[in-house]
Amino acid sequence: MAFKMRAMVLERANDPLRKRLDVAVREPGAREVLIRVLACGVCRTDLHIVDGELSEAKRDLVPGHEIVGTVMAVGKEVSRLVPGDRVGVPWLGWTCGTCEYCANGRENLCNRARFTGYHLDGGYAEFTLADERYCFKLPAYYSDSEAAPLLCAGLIGFRALAMAGSGKRLGLYGFGAAAHIAIQIARYRGQEIFAFTKPGDKEGQNFARTLGAAWAGGSDEMPPEHLDGAILFAPVGALVPAALAATVKGGTVVCAGIHMSDIPGFPYSLLWGERALRSVANLTRRDGDDFLAIAQKANVRTTVQRFALEDANMALDQLRKGLIEGAAVLVP
Ligand SMILES: [Zn+2]
Ligand SMILES: [Zn+2]
């Protein structure tokens, strides 16, 4: 049953993705499902991979780890999914299940983890294969393209929110796909949001206000009140001392991206007072289940900009330039 499909392929870092019409689709392995892709979100991590800032990508990679699709065929040992199910495939594609991290509920840190659209081919394609144990069933509440950004932007934002604590005033640095979802969950929980964009990005600041930000301004500004916690979605190390300076004693600053430019030196007084600085890495399946349940309860809506699969390079370029409001989604 092997056949060929259309896909956008990363042949070499820093080159545009190549459109191919002849990518072989193999039969699903024992625990795998074959999925027809209906939509695939474009994440900033894809940009880091394409730009060579993350260096473990497989050869001839099909990027994309916010995949919404329909199960077409299942492997011999698949027990959770049947053909016709609509599923989401996230970044976490496989874990070992036996290491110390996996054994104590921290599979996001598994040393042998394999990630979708990085170690494994992803969703910038007509079809993809995924291990059923890492797929999520998606609530009918979301259309295909609306659901796509939930699968990474939403999930990582959700994990970062938990780590930033439940203090009243929360800062979000970088107001893209992840922040536009995180703000809705945070407001549902009763938090007040302070949104920081690139200096001068009035459109981004207005977008944050339409989603209920109490204040929106440039990342070079101090918020009108100190923050109880902050999340950095922008991959800009220089924002770390800025966020610490804007945060109260005992507050936590969370770096939510997989890659960040170097953090400049800063005086210890910015960290003093029991401020905490930490990163958030990947996701667990538990995060996915918890997040998808709360997203629907909180009536989270996503703003998406759709692109044809063939226009993946354009979508990546617009993301790089900060021109996407909400999330970019590829539709094959
Ligand atoms: Zn493991
Ligand atoms: Zn992502």
mmCIF file of C-alpha atoms and ligand atoms in Angstrom:
data_model
loop_
_atom_site.group_PDB
_atom_site.id
_atom_site.type_symbol
_atom_site.label_atom_id
_atom_site.label_comp_id
_atom_site.label_asym_id
_atom_site.label_seq_id
_atom_site.Cartn_x
_atom_site.Cartn_y
_atom_site.Cartn_z
ATOM 1 C CA MET A 1 0.000 0.000 0.000
ATOM 2 C CA ALA A 2 3.042 2.254 -0.175
ATOM 3 C CA PHE A 3 2.327 5.357 -2.264
ATOM 4 C CA LYS A 4 3.650 8.850 -2.983
ATOM 5 C CA MET A 5 2.526 12.197 -1.605
ATOM 6 C CA ARG A 6 3.094 15.919 -1.844
ATOM 7 C CA ALA A 7 5.226 17.424 0.914
ATOM 8 C CA MET A 8 7.429 20.394 1.728
ATOM 9 C CA VAL A 9 10.896 19.092 2.587
ATOM 10 C CA LEU A 10 13.871 20.640 4.396
ATOM 11 C CA GLU A 11 16.864 19.363 2.434
ATOM 12 C CA ARG A 12 19.412 21.699 3.985
ATOM 13 C CA ALA A 13 19.217 24.229 6.813
ATOM 14 C CA ASN A 14 18.907 27.831 5.634
ATOM 15 C CA ASP A 15 17.547 26.760 2.238
ATOM 16 C CA PRO A 16 13.867 27.230 1.439
ATOM 17 C CA LEU A 17 11.758 24.099 1.815
ATOM 18 C CA ARG A 18 11.557 22.139 -1.433
ATOM 19 C CA LYS A 19 8.157 21.142 -2.813
ATOM 20 C CA ARG A 20 8.194 17.442 -3.643
ATOM 21 C CA LEU A 21 5.509 15.351 -5.283
ATOM 22 C CA ASP A 22 7.117 11.964 -4.803
ATOM 23 C CA VAL A 23 7.693 11.491 -1.082
ATOM 24 C CA ALA A 24 7.133 7.824 -0.243
ATOM 25 C CA VAL A 25 4.512 7.007 2.383
ATOM 26 C CA ARG A 26 5.187 3.695 4.074
ATOM 27 C CA GLU A 27 2.769 1.420 5.853
ATOM 28 C CA PRO A 28 2.132 2.213 9.518
ATOM 29 C CA GLY A 29 4.282 0.289 12.019
ATOM 30 C CA ALA A 30 2.672 -1.781 14.776
ATOM 31 C CA ARG A 31 1.669 1.170 17.004
ATOM 32 C CA GLU A 32 1.432 3.767 14.227
ATOM 33 C CA VAL A 33 -1.485 5.309 12.414
ATOM 34 C CA LEU A 34 -1.503 6.744 8.905
ATOM 35 C CA ILE A 35 -3.077 10.198 8.971
ATOM 36 C CA ARG A 36 -4.395 12.358 6.163
ATOM 37 C CA VAL A 37 -3.346 15.886 7.140
ATOM 38 C CA LEU A 38 -6.205 18.409 7.234
ATOM 39 C CA ALA A 39 -4.220 21.317 8.717
ATOM 40 C CA CYS A 40 -0.773 21.884 10.209
ATOM 41 C CA GLY A 41 0.261 24.868 12.280
ATOM 42 C CA VAL A 42 3.501 26.746 11.656
ATOM 43 C CA CYS A 43 5.428 27.104 14.915
ATOM 44 C CA ARG A 44 8.413 29.281 15.742
ATOM 45 C CA THR A 45 10.316 26.059 16.445
ATOM 46 C CA ASP A 46 9.923 25.188 12.743
ATOM 47 C CA LEU A 47 11.667 28.447 11.996
ATOM 48 C CA HIS A 48 14.528 27.579 14.365
ATOM 49 C CA ILE A 49 14.880 24.204 12.591
ATOM 50 C CA VAL A 50 14.754 25.684 9.082
ATOM 51 C CA ASP A 51 17.245 28.372 10.108
ATOM 52 C CA GLY A 52 19.637 25.738 11.504
ATOM 53 C CA GLU A 53 19.444 26.990 15.099
ATOM 54 C CA LEU A 54 18.380 23.493 16.168
ATOM 55 C CA SER A 55 20.743 20.984 14.692
ATOM 56 C CA GLU A 56 19.311 17.494 15.231
ATOM 57 C CA ALA A 57 16.813 17.512 12.382
ATOM 58 C CA LYS A 58 16.583 14.265 10.404
ATOM 59 C CA ARG A 59 17.688 14.304 6.787
ATOM 60 C CA ASP A 60 15.091 15.391 4.247
ATOM 61 C CA LEU A 61 12.768 16.445 7.018
ATOM 62 C CA VAL A 62 9.077 17.176 6.620
ATOM 63 C CA PRO A 63 8.596 19.829 9.357
ATOM 64 C CA GLY A 64 5.398 20.530 11.261
ATOM 65 C CA HIS A 65 4.244 19.450 14.711
ATOM 66 C CA GLU A 66 0.776 20.948 15.079
ATOM 67 C CA ILE A 67 -0.982 18.391 12.919
ATOM 68 C CA VAL A 68 -4.720 17.887 12.638
ATOM 69 C CA GLY A 69 -5.798 14.965 10.510
ATOM 70 C CA THR A 70 -7.990 11.943 9.956
ATOM 71 C CA VAL A 71 -6.818 8.423 10.693
ATOM 72 C CA MET A 72 -6.793 6.459 7.428
ATOM 73 C CA ALA A 73 -5.155 3.184 8.448
ATOM 74 C CA VAL A 74 -3.840 1.637 11.654
ATOM 75 C CA GLY A 75 -0.942 -0.677 12.531
ATOM 76 C CA LYS A 76 -1.448 -4.194 13.901
ATOM 77 C CA GLU A 77 -1.221 -3.275 17.585
ATOM 78 C CA VAL A 78 -3.154 -0.009 17.526
ATOM 79 C CA SER A 79 -5.908 -0.105 20.149
ATOM 80 C CA ARG A 80 -6.961 3.503 20.881
ATOM 81 C CA LEU A 81 -7.747 4.796 17.405
ATOM 82 C CA VAL A 82 -9.768 3.618 14.433
ATOM 83 C CA PRO A 83 -9.943 4.856 10.848
ATOM 84 C CA GLY A 84 -12.082 7.985 10.656
ATOM 85 C CA ASP A 85 -10.976 9.434 14.024
ATOM 86 C CA ARG A 86 -9.873 13.065 13.923
ATOM 87 C CA VAL A 87 -6.640 13.416 15.848
ATOM 88 C CA GLY A 88 -3.963 15.943 16.754
ATOM 89 C CA VAL A 89 -0.267 15.118 16.573
ATOM 90 C CA PRO A 90 1.958 17.248 18.829
ATOM 91 C CA TRP A 91 5.713 17.855 19.155
ATOM 92 C CA LEU A 92 6.223 14.913 21.541
ATOM 93 C CA GLY A 93 6.288 11.989 19.108
ATOM 94 C CA TRP A 94 7.829 9.184 21.145
ATOM 95 C CA THR A 95 9.469 8.584 24.520
ATOM 96 C CA CYS A 96 11.381 5.603 25.917
ATOM 97 C CA GLY A 97 8.973 4.951 28.781
ATOM 98 C CA THR A 98 11.708 3.555 31.015
ATOM 99 C CA CYS A 99 14.190 6.319 31.918
ATOM 100 C CA GLU A 100 14.007 8.183 35.225
ATOM 101 C CA TYR A 101 12.171 11.087 33.644
ATOM 102 C CA CYS A 102 9.596 8.887 31.938
ATOM 103 C CA ALA A 103 9.118 6.819 35.086
ATOM 104 C CA ASN A 104 8.145 9.805 37.230
ATOM 105 C CA GLY A 105 5.770 11.700 34.986
ATOM 106 C CA ARG A 106 8.311 13.938 33.283
ATOM 107 C CA GLU A 107 8.361 12.361 29.850
ATOM 108 C CA ASN A 108 8.832 15.860 28.394
ATOM 109 C CA LEU A 109 12.442 15.561 29.597
ATOM 110 C CA CYS A 110 13.110 12.022 28.294
ATOM 111 C CA ASN A 111 16.680 11.871 26.981
ATOM 112 C CA ARG A 112 15.623 9.629 24.121
ATOM 113 C CA ALA A 113 12.447 11.522 23.221
ATOM 114 C CA ARG A 114 11.733 11.898 19.524
ATOM 115 C CA PHE A 115 9.965 14.978 18.321
ATOM 116 C CA THR A 116 7.530 15.386 15.446
ATOM 117 C CA GLY A 117 8.723 17.509 12.555
ATOM 118 C CA TYR A 118 12.315 17.289 13.870
ATOM 119 C CA HIS A 119 13.438 13.688 14.466
ATOM 120 C CA LEU A 120 10.293 12.338 12.824
ATOM 121 C CA ASP A 121 8.591 13.588 9.673
ATOM 122 C CA GLY A 122 5.749 15.970 10.445
ATOM 123 C CA GLY A 123 2.727 17.605 8.907
ATOM 124 C CA TYR A 124 3.881 19.886 6.086
ATOM 125 C CA ALA A 125 2.499 17.168 3.816
ATOM 126 C CA GLU A 126 -0.614 15.390 2.612
ATOM 127 C CA PHE A 127 -0.065 12.449 4.961
ATOM 128 C CA THR A 128 1.908 11.615 8.068
ATOM 129 C CA LEU A 129 2.535 8.659 10.356
ATOM 130 C CA ALA A 130 2.331 8.930 14.131
ATOM 131 C CA ASP A 131 2.519 6.644 17.159
ATOM 132 C CA GLU A 132 -1.069 6.393 18.379
ATOM 133 C CA ARG A 133 0.012 6.682 22.009
ATOM 134 C CA TYR A 134 1.073 10.307 21.457
ATOM 135 C CA CYS A 135 -1.966 11.447 19.436
ATOM 136 C CA PHE A 136 -4.812 13.403 20.980
ATOM 137 C CA LYS A 137 -8.451 13.018 20.065
ATOM 138 C CA LEU A 138 -9.724 16.510 19.259
ATOM 139 C CA PRO A 139 -12.979 18.036 20.463
ATOM 140 C CA ALA A 140 -15.455 18.703 17.621
ATOM 141 C CA TYR A 141 -15.703 22.236 19.074
ATOM 142 C CA TYR A 142 -12.703 23.293 16.945
ATOM 143 C CA SER A 143 -12.426 23.344 13.163
ATOM 144 C CA ASP A 144 -9.309 21.740 11.675
ATOM 145 C CA SER A 145 -7.327 24.929 11.217
ATOM 146 C CA GLU A 146 -8.507 26.431 14.533
ATOM 147 C CA ALA A 147 -7.367 23.308 16.372
ATOM 148 C CA ALA A 148 -3.871 23.198 14.850
ATOM 149 C CA PRO A 149 -2.240 25.974 16.949
ATOM 150 C CA LEU A 150 -3.592 24.407 20.135
ATOM 151 C CA LEU A 151 -1.214 21.488 19.613
ATOM 152 C CA CYS A 152 1.994 23.372 20.357
ATOM 153 C CA ALA A 153 1.403 27.076 20.851
ATOM 154 C CA GLY A 154 -1.517 26.246 23.125
ATOM 155 C CA LEU A 155 0.132 23.373 24.950
ATOM 156 C CA ILE A 156 3.450 25.069 25.625
ATOM 157 C CA GLY A 157 1.669 28.211 26.739
ATOM 158 C CA PHE A 158 -0.420 26.131 29.115
ATOM 159 C CA ARG A 159 2.637 24.465 30.635
ATOM 160 C CA ALA A 160 4.357 27.849 30.927
ATOM 161 C CA LEU A 161 1.293 29.344 32.640
ATOM 162 C CA ALA A 162 1.420 26.667 35.307
ATOM 163 C CA MET A 163 5.085 27.460 35.963
ATOM 164 C CA ALA A 164 4.588 31.224 36.075
ATOM 165 C CA GLY A 165 2.232 30.764 39.036
ATOM 166 C CA SER A 166 -1.253 32.017 39.688
ATOM 167 C CA GLY A 167 -0.344 35.571 40.764
ATOM 168 C CA LYS A 168 -2.731 38.290 39.711
ATOM 169 C CA ARG A 169 -0.571 40.205 37.229
ATOM 170 C CA LEU A 170 1.068 38.198 34.457
ATOM 171 C CA GLY A 171 3.400 39.531 31.778
ATOM 172 C CA LEU A 172 3.609 37.952 28.308
ATOM 173 C CA TYR A 173 6.677 38.935 26.276
ATOM 174 C CA GLY A 174 6.114 38.301 22.573
ATOM 175 C CA PHE A 175 2.501 38.267 21.476
ATOM 176 C CA GLY A 176 2.290 35.583 18.791
ATOM 177 C CA ALA A 177 0.550 32.235 18.491
ATOM 178 C CA ALA A 178 1.318 31.001 22.007
ATOM 179 C CA ALA A 179 0.510 34.248 23.836
ATOM 180 C CA HIS A 180 -2.773 34.773 21.985
ATOM 181 C CA ILE A 181 -3.970 31.452 23.428
ATOM 182 C CA ALA A 182 -2.307 31.770 26.852
ATOM 183 C CA ILE A 183 -3.983 35.129 27.477
ATOM 184 C CA GLN A 184 -7.409 33.526 27.106
ATOM 185 C CA ILE A 185 -6.650 30.764 29.613
ATOM 186 C CA ALA A 186 -5.062 33.233 32.051
ATOM 187 C CA ARG A 187 -8.027 35.578 31.891
ATOM 188 C CA TYR A 188 -10.361 32.625 32.413
ATOM 189 C CA ARG A 189 -8.383 31.994 35.602
ATOM 190 C CA GLY A 190 -8.855 35.605 36.641
ATOM 191 C CA GLN A 191 -5.371 36.940 35.897
ATOM 192 C CA GLU A 192 -4.635 40.376 34.541
ATOM 193 C CA ILE A 193 -2.416 40.399 31.446
ATOM 194 C CA PHE A 194 0.383 42.756 30.493
ATOM 195 C CA ALA A 195 1.416 42.167 26.873
ATOM 196 C CA PHE A 196 4.837 43.149 25.516
ATOM 197 C CA THR A 197 5.497 43.293 21.781
ATOM 198 C CA LYS A 198 8.409 44.480 19.663
ATOM 199 C CA PRO A 199 8.783 48.208 20.328
ATOM 200 C CA GLY A 200 6.481 50.104 17.984
ATOM 201 C CA ASP A 201 4.343 47.098 17.015
ATOM 202 C CA LYS A 202 1.060 48.929 17.472
ATOM 203 C CA GLU A 203 -0.918 46.249 15.598
ATOM 204 C CA GLY A 204 0.371 43.555 17.923
ATOM 205 C CA GLN A 205 -0.486 45.711 20.937
ATOM 206 C CA ASN A 206 -4.004 46.314 19.621
ATOM 207 C CA PHE A 207 -4.415 42.589 18.995
ATOM 208 C CA ALA A 208 -3.453 41.932 22.633
ATOM 209 C CA ARG A 209 -5.978 44.522 23.812
ATOM 210 C CA THR A 210 -8.772 42.973 21.744
ATOM 211 C CA LEU A 211 -8.033 39.711 23.580
ATOM 212 C CA GLY A 212 -8.380 41.479 26.920
ATOM 213 C CA ALA A 213 -4.882 42.610 27.862
ATOM 214 C CA ALA A 214 -5.063 45.164 30.694
ATOM 215 C CA TRP A 215 -1.991 46.867 29.244
ATOM 216 C CA ALA A 216 0.030 46.447 26.054
ATOM 217 C CA GLY A 217 3.304 48.108 25.188
ATOM 218 C CA GLY A 218 6.806 47.644 23.829
ATOM 219 C CA SER A 219 9.242 45.186 25.391
ATOM 220 C CA ASP A 220 11.496 48.165 26.144
ATOM 221 C CA GLU A 221 8.837 49.629 28.452
ATOM 222 C CA MET A 222 8.181 48.984 32.124
ATOM 223 C CA PRO A 223 4.587 47.939 32.834
ATOM 224 C CA PRO A 224 2.502 50.376 34.934
ATOM 225 C CA GLU A 225 2.576 47.886 37.827
ATOM 226 C CA HIS A 226 5.056 45.180 38.768
ATOM 227 C CA LEU A 227 4.282 41.673 37.529
ATOM 228 C CA ASP A 228 3.705 38.631 39.736
ATOM 229 C CA GLY A 229 5.098 36.403 36.988
ATOM 230 C CA ALA A 230 6.161 36.611 33.367
ATOM 231 C CA ILE A 231 6.471 34.312 30.363
ATOM 232 C CA LEU A 232 8.924 34.954 27.547
ATOM 233 C CA PHE A 233 7.639 33.633 24.241
ATOM 234 C CA ALA A 234 9.965 35.857 22.223
ATOM 235 C CA PRO A 235 13.341 34.139 21.602
ATOM 236 C CA VAL A 236 15.249 37.194 22.785
ATOM 237 C CA GLY A 237 17.691 36.688 25.671
ATOM 238 C CA ALA A 238 17.904 40.426 26.367
ATOM 239 C CA LEU A 239 14.304 40.264 27.579
ATOM 240 C CA VAL A 240 15.272 38.066 30.544
ATOM 241 C CA PRO A 241 16.778 40.875 32.661
ATOM 242 C CA ALA A 242 13.970 43.182 31.493
ATOM 243 C CA ALA A 243 11.343 40.712 32.681
ATOM 244 C CA LEU A 244 13.133 40.142 35.997
ATOM 245 C CA ALA A 245 13.250 43.906 36.536
ATOM 246 C CA ALA A 246 9.497 44.096 35.940
ATOM 247 C CA THR A 247 8.702 41.232 38.343
ATOM 248 C CA VAL A 248 7.974 41.386 42.072
ATOM 249 C CA LYS A 249 9.998 39.580 44.740
ATOM 250 C CA GLY A 250 9.182 35.876 44.717
ATOM 251 C CA GLY A 251 7.929 36.055 41.137
ATOM 252 C CA THR A 252 8.892 33.610 38.392
ATOM 253 C CA VAL A 253 10.095 34.384 34.890
ATOM 254 C CA VAL A 254 9.537 31.479 32.484
ATOM 255 C CA CYS A 255 11.408 31.107 29.188
ATOM 256 C CA ALA A 256 9.004 29.180 26.976
ATOM 257 C CA GLY A 257 10.927 28.829 23.714
ATOM 258 C CA ILE A 258 13.196 25.988 22.626
ATOM 259 C CA HIS A 259 15.843 28.427 21.456
ATOM 260 C CA MET A 260 16.845 31.888 22.639
ATOM 261 C CA SER A 261 19.619 34.327 21.836
ATOM 262 C CA ASP A 262 22.236 34.626 24.590
ATOM 263 C CA ILE A 263 21.123 36.197 27.844
ATOM 264 C CA PRO A 264 23.276 39.248 28.626
ATOM 265 C CA GLY A 265 24.955 39.606 32.011
ATOM 266 C CA PHE A 266 22.843 41.337 34.623
ATOM 267 C CA PRO A 267 23.217 42.440 38.237
ATOM 268 C CA TYR A 268 22.358 39.840 40.859
ATOM 269 C CA SER A 269 19.938 42.318 42.424
ATOM 270 C CA LEU A 270 17.496 41.524 39.584
ATOM 271 C CA LEU A 271 17.299 37.899 40.720
ATOM 272 C CA TRP A 272 17.615 38.576 44.439
ATOM 273 C CA GLY A 273 14.418 38.544 46.481
ATOM 274 C CA GLU A 274 13.595 34.938 45.614
ATOM 275 C CA ARG A 275 12.794 35.678 42.018
ATOM 276 C CA ALA A 276 13.042 32.505 39.942
ATOM 277 C CA LEU A 277 14.126 32.065 36.360
ATOM 278 C CA ARG A 278 13.318 28.823 34.576
ATOM 279 C CA SER A 279 12.631 27.294 31.198
ATOM 280 C CA VAL A 280 9.766 25.105 30.072
ATOM 281 C CA ALA A 281 10.592 22.212 27.783
ATOM 282 C CA ASN A 282 8.281 20.232 25.505
ATOM 283 C CA LEU A 283 5.078 18.702 26.843
ATOM 284 C CA THR A 284 3.689 15.600 28.453
ATOM 285 C CA ARG A 285 0.601 13.770 27.234
ATOM 286 C CA ARG A 286 -1.057 14.720 30.484
ATOM 287 C CA ASP A 287 -0.548 18.421 29.597
ATOM 288 C CA GLY A 288 -2.352 17.771 26.331
ATOM 289 C CA ASP A 289 -5.368 16.136 27.948
ATOM 290 C CA ASP A 290 -5.604 18.831 30.641
ATOM 291 C CA PHE A 291 -5.150 21.662 28.169
ATOM 292 C CA LEU A 292 -7.680 20.465 25.586
ATOM 293 C CA ALA A 293 -10.260 20.112 28.352
ATOM 294 C CA ILE A 294 -9.688 23.592 29.745
ATOM 295 C CA ALA A 295 -9.433 25.226 26.301
ATOM 296 C CA GLN A 296 -12.969 24.236 25.525
ATOM 297 C CA LYS A 297 -14.229 25.183 28.984
ATOM 298 C CA ALA A 298 -12.563 28.600 28.725
ATOM 299 C CA ASN A 299 -14.022 29.028 25.243
ATOM 300 C CA VAL A 300 -10.539 29.608 23.792
ATOM 301 C CA ARG A 301 -10.702 30.704 20.152
ATOM 302 C CA THR A 302 -7.691 30.843 17.910
ATOM 303 C CA THR A 303 -6.956 33.449 15.254
ATOM 304 C CA VAL A 304 -5.420 31.741 12.242
ATOM 305 C CA GLN A 305 -4.035 32.805 8.915
ATOM 306 C CA ARG A 306 -4.327 29.991 6.369
ATOM 307 C CA PHE A 307 -1.733 29.231 3.709
ATOM 308 C CA ALA A 308 -1.669 26.553 1.016
ATOM 309 C CA LEU A 309 0.857 23.794 1.753
ATOM 310 C CA GLU A 310 2.941 24.980 -1.214
ATOM 311 C CA ASP A 311 3.212 28.402 0.427
ATOM 312 C CA ALA A 312 4.981 27.077 3.543
ATOM 313 C CA ASN A 313 8.060 29.192 2.799
ATOM 314 C CA MET A 314 5.908 32.318 2.632
ATOM 315 C CA ALA A 315 4.249 31.440 5.940
ATOM 316 C CA LEU A 316 7.646 30.891 7.596
ATOM 317 C CA ASP A 317 8.948 34.148 6.201
ATOM 318 C CA GLN A 318 5.960 36.120 7.467
ATOM 319 C CA LEU A 319 6.375 34.510 10.881
ATOM 320 C CA ARG A 320 10.064 35.474 10.860
ATOM 321 C CA LYS A 321 9.111 39.072 10.080
ATOM 322 C CA GLY A 322 6.430 39.160 12.778
ATOM 323 C CA LEU A 323 3.618 39.668 10.266
ATOM 324 C CA ILE A 324 1.326 36.869 11.432
ATOM 325 C CA GLU A 325 -1.572 37.835 13.694
ATOM 326 C CA GLY A 326 -2.280 34.773 15.827
ATOM 327 C CA ALA A 327 -1.026 31.599 14.147
ATOM 328 C CA ALA A 328 -0.156 30.538 10.603
ATOM 329 C CA VAL A 329 -1.689 27.253 9.455
ATOM 330 C CA LEU A 330 -0.937 25.229 6.328
ATOM 331 C CA VAL A 331 -3.796 23.514 4.562
ATOM 332 C CA PRO A 332 -2.817 20.799 2.052
HETATM 333 ZN ZN ZN B 1 12.462 8.297 28.726
HETATM 334 ZN ZN ZN B 2 5.967 24.227 18.428
#
